[in-house]
Structures are given as structure tokens and as C-alpha cells.
Short mmCIF file of N, CA and C in Angstrom, two decimals:
data_model
loop_
_atom_site.label_atom_id
_atom_site.label_comp_id
_atom_site.label_asym_id
_atom_site.label_seq_id
_atom_site.Cartn_x
_atom_site.Cartn_y
_atom_site.Cartn_z
N LEU A 1 135.92 138.89 11.83
CA LEU A 1 136.27 138.01 10.74
C LEU A 1 137.18 138.71 9.75
N CYS A 2 138.10 137.95 9.20
CA CYS A 2 139.03 138.47 8.21
C CYS A 2 138.54 138.07 6.83
N SER A 3 138.37 139.05 5.96
CA SER A 3 137.94 138.70 4.60
C SER A 3 139.15 138.66 3.69
N MET A 4 139.14 137.70 2.79
CA MET A 4 140.25 137.54 1.87
C MET A 4 139.71 137.70 0.46
N SER A 5 140.40 138.51 -0.32
CA SER A 5 140.02 138.70 -1.71
C SER A 5 140.67 137.62 -2.56
N LEU A 6 139.89 136.98 -3.43
CA LEU A 6 140.42 135.94 -4.31
C LEU A 6 140.37 136.45 -5.74
N THR A 7 141.41 136.14 -6.49
CA THR A 7 141.60 136.70 -7.82
C THR A 7 141.71 135.59 -8.86
N THR A 8 141.23 135.87 -10.07
CA THR A 8 141.36 134.96 -11.21
C THR A 8 142.40 135.52 -12.16
N VAL A 9 143.28 134.65 -12.63
CA VAL A 9 144.34 135.03 -13.56
C VAL A 9 144.18 134.23 -14.85
N PHE A 10 144.40 134.90 -15.99
CA PHE A 10 144.48 134.21 -17.27
C PHE A 10 145.96 133.98 -17.56
N ALA A 11 146.37 132.71 -17.55
CA ALA A 11 147.75 132.33 -17.81
C ALA A 11 147.87 131.82 -19.25
N TYR A 12 149.01 132.12 -19.89
CA TYR A 12 149.17 131.74 -21.29
C TYR A 12 150.55 131.16 -21.59
N GLY A 13 151.34 130.92 -20.57
CA GLY A 13 152.70 130.41 -20.79
C GLY A 13 153.12 129.53 -19.64
N SER A 14 154.20 129.91 -18.99
CA SER A 14 154.77 129.08 -17.93
C SER A 14 153.81 128.85 -16.77
N LEU A 15 152.91 129.79 -16.51
CA LEU A 15 151.97 129.63 -15.39
C LEU A 15 150.85 128.64 -15.71
N CYS A 16 150.80 128.11 -16.93
CA CYS A 16 149.85 127.06 -17.27
C CYS A 16 150.35 125.69 -16.82
N GLU A 17 151.61 125.60 -16.47
CA GLU A 17 152.24 124.32 -16.16
C GLU A 17 152.13 124.02 -14.66
N PRO A 18 151.44 122.94 -14.28
CA PRO A 18 151.28 122.60 -12.85
C PRO A 18 152.60 122.49 -12.08
N LYS A 19 153.65 122.00 -12.73
CA LYS A 19 154.94 121.89 -12.03
C LYS A 19 155.47 123.27 -11.65
N VAL A 20 155.29 124.24 -12.52
CA VAL A 20 155.73 125.61 -12.24
C VAL A 20 154.91 126.18 -11.10
N LEU A 21 153.58 126.00 -11.15
CA LEU A 21 152.71 126.52 -10.09
C LEU A 21 153.04 125.90 -8.74
N THR A 22 153.27 124.61 -8.71
CA THR A 22 153.61 123.94 -7.46
C THR A 22 154.92 124.49 -6.90
N THR A 23 155.90 124.71 -7.76
CA THR A 23 157.18 125.26 -7.31
C THR A 23 157.01 126.67 -6.78
N MET A 24 156.17 127.48 -7.42
CA MET A 24 156.02 128.88 -7.04
C MET A 24 155.05 129.09 -5.88
N LEU A 25 153.91 128.39 -5.92
CA LEU A 25 152.82 128.67 -4.97
C LEU A 25 152.61 127.56 -3.94
N ASN A 26 153.35 126.48 -4.08
CA ASN A 26 153.18 125.29 -3.22
C ASN A 26 151.80 124.66 -3.38
N ARG A 27 151.16 124.93 -4.49
CA ARG A 27 149.87 124.31 -4.80
C ARG A 27 149.55 124.56 -6.27
N VAL A 28 148.58 123.81 -6.76
CA VAL A 28 148.06 124.06 -8.11
C VAL A 28 146.63 124.57 -7.94
N PRO A 29 146.39 125.84 -8.27
CA PRO A 29 145.02 126.37 -8.16
C PRO A 29 144.08 125.62 -9.12
N THR A 30 142.79 125.77 -8.88
CA THR A 30 141.81 125.23 -9.83
C THR A 30 142.05 125.89 -11.18
N MET A 31 142.05 125.07 -12.24
CA MET A 31 142.36 125.56 -13.58
C MET A 31 141.20 125.27 -14.53
N GLN A 32 140.93 126.23 -15.44
CA GLN A 32 139.92 126.05 -16.48
C GLN A 32 140.45 126.62 -17.78
N LEU A 33 140.19 125.95 -18.89
CA LEU A 33 140.62 126.45 -20.19
C LEU A 33 139.79 127.68 -20.57
N ALA A 34 140.45 128.62 -21.26
CA ALA A 34 139.77 129.84 -21.69
C ALA A 34 140.51 130.42 -22.89
N VAL A 35 139.86 131.40 -23.53
CA VAL A 35 140.42 132.07 -24.70
C VAL A 35 140.36 133.58 -24.47
N LEU A 36 141.45 134.25 -24.83
CA LEU A 36 141.52 135.71 -24.79
C LEU A 36 141.50 136.20 -26.23
N HIS A 37 140.45 136.92 -26.61
CA HIS A 37 140.32 137.45 -27.97
C HIS A 37 141.01 138.81 -28.07
N GLY A 38 141.45 139.13 -29.30
CA GLY A 38 142.06 140.44 -29.53
C GLY A 38 143.48 140.57 -29.04
N HIS A 39 144.15 139.44 -28.80
CA HIS A 39 145.54 139.42 -28.35
C HIS A 39 146.28 138.32 -29.08
N LYS A 40 147.62 138.42 -29.08
CA LYS A 40 148.45 137.42 -29.72
C LYS A 40 149.63 137.07 -28.80
N ARG A 41 150.00 135.78 -28.79
CA ARG A 41 151.13 135.31 -28.00
C ARG A 41 152.39 135.31 -28.88
N TYR A 42 153.48 135.81 -28.34
CA TYR A 42 154.75 135.89 -29.05
C TYR A 42 155.86 135.19 -28.25
N ARG A 43 156.86 134.70 -28.98
CA ARG A 43 158.10 134.29 -28.33
C ARG A 43 158.87 135.55 -27.99
N ILE A 44 159.62 135.50 -26.89
CA ILE A 44 160.53 136.59 -26.53
C ILE A 44 161.93 136.11 -26.93
N LEU A 45 162.66 136.95 -27.61
CA LEU A 45 163.99 136.56 -28.06
C LEU A 45 164.87 136.13 -26.89
N ASN A 46 165.52 134.98 -27.03
CA ASN A 46 166.45 134.45 -26.04
C ASN A 46 165.82 134.13 -24.68
N LYS A 47 164.53 133.88 -24.65
CA LYS A 47 163.83 133.52 -23.41
C LYS A 47 163.04 132.24 -23.64
N THR A 48 162.69 131.55 -22.55
CA THR A 48 161.90 130.32 -22.65
C THR A 48 160.43 130.57 -22.37
N TYR A 49 160.04 131.81 -22.13
CA TYR A 49 158.65 132.13 -21.81
C TYR A 49 158.10 133.14 -22.82
N PRO A 50 156.76 133.23 -22.93
CA PRO A 50 156.15 134.07 -23.95
C PRO A 50 155.69 135.44 -23.44
N ALA A 51 155.18 136.21 -24.37
CA ALA A 51 154.56 137.50 -24.08
C ALA A 51 153.25 137.57 -24.85
N VAL A 52 152.33 138.37 -24.36
CA VAL A 52 151.06 138.62 -25.04
C VAL A 52 150.91 140.12 -25.21
N LEU A 53 150.44 140.49 -26.40
CA LEU A 53 150.14 141.89 -26.70
C LEU A 53 148.80 141.96 -27.44
N PRO A 54 148.12 143.10 -27.33
CA PRO A 54 146.90 143.27 -28.12
C PRO A 54 147.20 143.11 -29.60
N HIS A 55 146.31 142.41 -30.30
CA HIS A 55 146.48 142.19 -31.74
C HIS A 55 145.11 141.83 -32.31
N GLU A 56 144.59 142.72 -33.13
CA GLU A 56 143.26 142.52 -33.71
C GLU A 56 143.20 141.21 -34.49
N ASP A 57 142.08 140.57 -34.48
CA ASP A 57 141.83 139.33 -35.23
C ASP A 57 142.70 138.16 -34.78
N SER A 58 143.19 138.19 -33.55
CA SER A 58 143.96 137.07 -33.00
C SER A 58 143.33 136.64 -31.68
N GLN A 59 143.71 135.46 -31.24
CA GLN A 59 143.25 134.98 -29.94
C GLN A 59 144.34 134.13 -29.31
N VAL A 60 144.30 134.05 -27.99
CA VAL A 60 145.28 133.28 -27.23
C VAL A 60 144.54 132.22 -26.42
N GLN A 61 144.92 130.97 -26.62
CA GLN A 61 144.41 129.88 -25.78
C GLN A 61 145.19 129.92 -24.48
N GLY A 62 144.51 129.74 -23.36
CA GLY A 62 145.21 129.76 -22.08
C GLY A 62 144.41 129.06 -21.01
N THR A 63 144.79 129.33 -19.79
CA THR A 63 144.20 128.67 -18.62
C THR A 63 143.86 129.70 -17.57
N LEU A 64 142.65 129.61 -17.04
CA LEU A 64 142.28 130.43 -15.89
C LEU A 64 142.80 129.75 -14.63
N LEU A 65 143.45 130.55 -13.78
CA LEU A 65 143.86 130.10 -12.46
C LEU A 65 142.90 130.77 -11.48
N LEU A 66 142.11 129.97 -10.80
CA LEU A 66 141.03 130.50 -9.96
C LEU A 66 141.45 130.60 -8.50
N ASP A 67 140.86 131.56 -7.82
CA ASP A 67 140.97 131.71 -6.36
C ASP A 67 142.39 131.90 -5.86
N LEU A 68 143.13 132.79 -6.52
CA LEU A 68 144.46 133.14 -6.04
C LEU A 68 144.33 134.17 -4.92
N THR A 69 145.12 134.01 -3.88
CA THR A 69 145.07 134.91 -2.73
C THR A 69 145.86 136.19 -3.02
N ASP A 70 145.66 137.20 -2.18
CA ASP A 70 146.43 138.45 -2.31
C ASP A 70 147.93 138.17 -2.19
N GLU A 71 148.31 137.29 -1.29
CA GLU A 71 149.71 136.93 -1.11
C GLU A 71 150.28 136.28 -2.38
N GLU A 72 149.50 135.37 -2.98
CA GLU A 72 149.95 134.73 -4.21
C GLU A 72 150.05 135.74 -5.35
N MET A 73 149.10 136.67 -5.43
CA MET A 73 149.15 137.69 -6.48
C MET A 73 150.37 138.60 -6.29
N ALA A 74 150.69 138.95 -5.06
CA ALA A 74 151.87 139.77 -4.80
C ALA A 74 153.13 139.02 -5.24
N TYR A 75 153.18 137.73 -4.97
CA TYR A 75 154.32 136.91 -5.39
C TYR A 75 154.42 136.88 -6.92
N LEU A 76 153.28 136.66 -7.59
CA LEU A 76 153.28 136.62 -9.05
C LEU A 76 153.65 137.96 -9.67
N ASP A 77 153.18 139.07 -9.06
CA ASP A 77 153.57 140.40 -9.54
C ASP A 77 155.09 140.56 -9.48
N ALA A 78 155.68 140.14 -8.36
CA ALA A 78 157.13 140.25 -8.21
C ALA A 78 157.84 139.34 -9.21
N PHE A 79 157.30 138.14 -9.42
CA PHE A 79 157.88 137.19 -10.36
C PHE A 79 157.86 137.75 -11.78
N GLU A 80 156.75 138.34 -12.19
CA GLU A 80 156.64 138.88 -13.55
C GLU A 80 157.53 140.11 -13.73
N GLY A 81 157.79 140.83 -12.65
CA GLY A 81 158.73 141.95 -12.68
C GLY A 81 158.31 143.08 -13.59
N ASP A 82 159.31 143.87 -14.00
CA ASP A 82 159.00 145.05 -14.83
C ASP A 82 158.92 144.74 -16.32
N GLU A 83 159.10 143.47 -16.68
CA GLU A 83 158.92 143.09 -18.09
C GLU A 83 157.45 143.07 -18.48
N TYR A 84 156.58 142.95 -17.49
CA TYR A 84 155.14 142.83 -17.72
C TYR A 84 154.38 143.84 -16.87
N VAL A 85 153.17 144.17 -17.31
CA VAL A 85 152.26 144.99 -16.53
C VAL A 85 150.96 144.21 -16.38
N ARG A 86 150.41 144.20 -15.17
CA ARG A 86 149.17 143.46 -14.92
C ARG A 86 147.97 144.30 -15.33
N LYS A 87 147.07 143.68 -16.09
CA LYS A 87 145.85 144.35 -16.55
C LYS A 87 144.66 143.42 -16.34
N SER A 88 143.48 143.99 -16.40
CA SER A 88 142.24 143.22 -16.33
C SER A 88 141.71 143.05 -17.75
N VAL A 89 141.31 141.81 -18.08
CA VAL A 89 140.79 141.51 -19.40
C VAL A 89 139.54 140.64 -19.26
N THR A 90 138.79 140.55 -20.33
CA THR A 90 137.64 139.65 -20.39
C THR A 90 138.04 138.45 -21.24
N VAL A 91 137.88 137.25 -20.68
CA VAL A 91 138.19 136.03 -21.41
C VAL A 91 136.92 135.19 -21.51
N VAL A 92 136.95 134.21 -22.40
CA VAL A 92 135.79 133.34 -22.61
C VAL A 92 136.17 131.92 -22.19
N ARG A 93 135.40 131.39 -21.23
CA ARG A 93 135.63 130.01 -20.78
C ARG A 93 135.11 129.04 -21.83
N GLU A 94 135.45 127.76 -21.64
CA GLU A 94 135.01 126.71 -22.57
C GLU A 94 133.49 126.65 -22.71
N ASP A 95 132.77 126.97 -21.63
CA ASP A 95 131.31 126.91 -21.66
C ASP A 95 130.68 128.15 -22.27
N GLY A 96 131.53 129.09 -22.76
CA GLY A 96 131.04 130.30 -23.40
C GLY A 96 130.85 131.48 -22.47
N GLU A 97 130.97 131.26 -21.17
CA GLU A 97 130.79 132.35 -20.21
C GLU A 97 131.98 133.30 -20.26
N LYS A 98 131.69 134.60 -20.28
CA LYS A 98 132.73 135.62 -20.22
C LYS A 98 133.06 135.91 -18.77
N ILE A 99 134.34 136.06 -18.48
CA ILE A 99 134.78 136.27 -17.10
C ILE A 99 135.95 137.26 -17.09
N GLU A 100 135.98 138.10 -16.06
CA GLU A 100 137.09 139.04 -15.89
C GLU A 100 138.25 138.32 -15.23
N ALA A 101 139.45 138.60 -15.73
CA ALA A 101 140.64 137.98 -15.17
C ALA A 101 141.81 138.95 -15.30
N HIS A 102 142.83 138.73 -14.49
CA HIS A 102 144.05 139.50 -14.58
C HIS A 102 145.01 138.77 -15.52
N ILE A 103 145.83 139.56 -16.21
CA ILE A 103 146.83 139.02 -17.13
C ILE A 103 148.05 139.92 -17.05
N TRP A 104 149.22 139.34 -17.30
CA TRP A 104 150.44 140.14 -17.40
C TRP A 104 150.76 140.31 -18.87
N ILE A 105 150.71 141.57 -19.33
CA ILE A 105 150.96 141.96 -20.72
C ILE A 105 152.41 142.44 -20.84
N TRP A 106 153.05 142.11 -21.95
CA TRP A 106 154.43 142.51 -22.19
C TRP A 106 154.55 144.03 -22.17
N ALA A 107 155.51 144.54 -21.40
CA ALA A 107 155.65 145.98 -21.21
C ALA A 107 156.86 146.57 -21.94
N LYS A 108 157.73 145.71 -22.45
CA LYS A 108 158.95 146.19 -23.10
C LYS A 108 158.68 146.52 -24.57
N VAL A 109 159.53 147.35 -25.13
CA VAL A 109 159.45 147.63 -26.56
C VAL A 109 160.43 146.69 -27.24
N GLY A 110 159.95 146.01 -28.26
CA GLY A 110 160.83 145.10 -28.98
C GLY A 110 161.05 143.79 -28.24
N GLN A 111 162.11 143.10 -28.57
CA GLN A 111 162.53 141.84 -27.97
C GLN A 111 161.59 140.67 -28.29
N LEU A 112 160.64 140.88 -29.19
CA LEU A 112 159.70 139.81 -29.52
C LEU A 112 160.07 139.18 -30.86
N SER A 113 159.84 137.90 -30.95
CA SER A 113 160.10 137.16 -32.18
C SER A 113 158.80 137.03 -32.96
N PHE A 114 158.89 136.94 -34.27
CA PHE A 114 157.69 136.72 -35.07
C PHE A 114 157.25 135.26 -35.04
N PHE A 115 158.10 134.39 -34.47
CA PHE A 115 157.74 132.99 -34.34
C PHE A 115 156.81 132.82 -33.14
N CYS A 116 155.87 131.91 -33.26
CA CYS A 116 154.93 131.65 -32.17
C CYS A 116 155.64 130.96 -31.01
N PHE A 117 155.15 131.20 -29.82
CA PHE A 117 155.62 130.48 -28.64
C PHE A 117 154.96 129.11 -28.65
N GLY A 118 155.77 128.06 -28.55
CA GLY A 118 155.24 126.71 -28.54
C GLY A 118 155.12 126.18 -27.13
N TYR A 119 153.89 126.14 -26.61
CA TYR A 119 153.69 125.67 -25.24
C TYR A 119 154.15 124.22 -25.08
N SER A 120 153.90 123.38 -26.08
CA SER A 120 154.31 121.98 -25.97
C SER A 120 155.83 121.86 -25.93
N VAL A 121 156.53 122.71 -26.66
CA VAL A 121 157.99 122.72 -26.62
C VAL A 121 158.46 123.16 -25.24
N PHE A 122 157.82 124.17 -24.68
CA PHE A 122 158.16 124.62 -23.33
C PHE A 122 158.02 123.46 -22.34
N CYS A 123 156.90 122.74 -22.40
CA CYS A 123 156.65 121.64 -21.46
C CYS A 123 157.66 120.51 -21.63
N CYS A 124 158.00 120.19 -22.87
CA CYS A 124 158.89 119.06 -23.15
C CYS A 124 160.36 119.37 -22.90
N ILE A 125 160.77 120.59 -23.17
CA ILE A 125 162.20 120.89 -23.15
C ILE A 125 162.59 121.85 -22.03
N TYR A 126 161.84 122.93 -21.87
CA TYR A 126 162.30 124.02 -21.02
C TYR A 126 161.76 124.02 -19.59
N VAL A 127 160.69 123.30 -19.29
CA VAL A 127 160.05 123.45 -17.98
C VAL A 127 161.00 123.12 -16.83
N SER A 128 161.81 122.08 -16.95
CA SER A 128 162.70 121.72 -15.85
C SER A 128 163.79 122.78 -15.67
N VAL A 129 164.28 123.34 -16.76
CA VAL A 129 165.27 124.42 -16.67
C VAL A 129 164.63 125.66 -16.05
N PHE A 130 163.42 125.97 -16.49
CA PHE A 130 162.68 127.12 -15.98
C PHE A 130 162.49 127.01 -14.47
N ILE A 131 162.05 125.85 -14.00
CA ILE A 131 161.82 125.63 -12.56
C ILE A 131 163.11 125.73 -11.79
N HIS A 132 164.21 125.27 -12.36
CA HIS A 132 165.50 125.31 -11.69
C HIS A 132 165.87 126.74 -11.29
N PHE A 133 165.49 127.71 -12.10
CA PHE A 133 165.86 129.11 -11.84
C PHE A 133 164.83 129.87 -11.02
N LEU A 134 163.76 129.23 -10.58
CA LEU A 134 162.77 129.91 -9.74
C LEU A 134 163.29 130.08 -8.33
#
């Protein structure tokens, strides 16, 4: 028998959008709302996607993507590139349960805006442009 490892990811930007996931993975994984404490989401200058960095007294609302395969994780690692580094974090689901998940944290110095990343703006304006370049 072949065993397959399944991974949970905490998404906080473009990977929260089902259209993006369908374009990238040819499916939409099971999704659950969650919160990452001790981090903050930032806009990246001249980009349509956000970054997250550790930040005391802040939290990031996001989505858990459940049961991602090793192949899907390898694809997502390549997609995130060297702008991000994958780390393991503890997030809190809506039901209060704490769960370990992978996240891509911003790895560059600078390039961040003090303005918040607007997920609703991304969905309304940028998602079709974003998908076009995948």
C-alpha cells in the first residue's frame, strides 16, 4: 500500500479564493475559517497579493485548506517562490480548536505597505487579473 501524507495550510490572501485554487490545483480543498494570532497581514507594494509577518497583539483572519497532497504542496511551494518561506504555525478554528498548519511568511526585507491588504478588493478587482497570470 502507498501512504500519502496530507497537509493543512493556513491561507490569508489569494489562496482563500476558490477560483484561484481551482485554477492552480484543479479542485477546491475543504476550507474552514481560522485565525492566526501574533501576526499581521500587509499589502506588498505594487502587488495584488498580501504578506504576513509576526506582529505582537495582531491577528490574521484566514482559511484553512485541508488535506493537501504532497504534490499540491510542492506546487504551492514553487508558486510562492523565494518571496516567502513556509513555516508551521498554530491557528484557532471557529470552534476554538487549535490546529497546526503550514503558512507562507514574507521572506523579503521591506516592500511592504502600511496599508492593510483588502481581501474584498482583491476578490472584486484583482482576482481575474491574478488568475490570468497563473
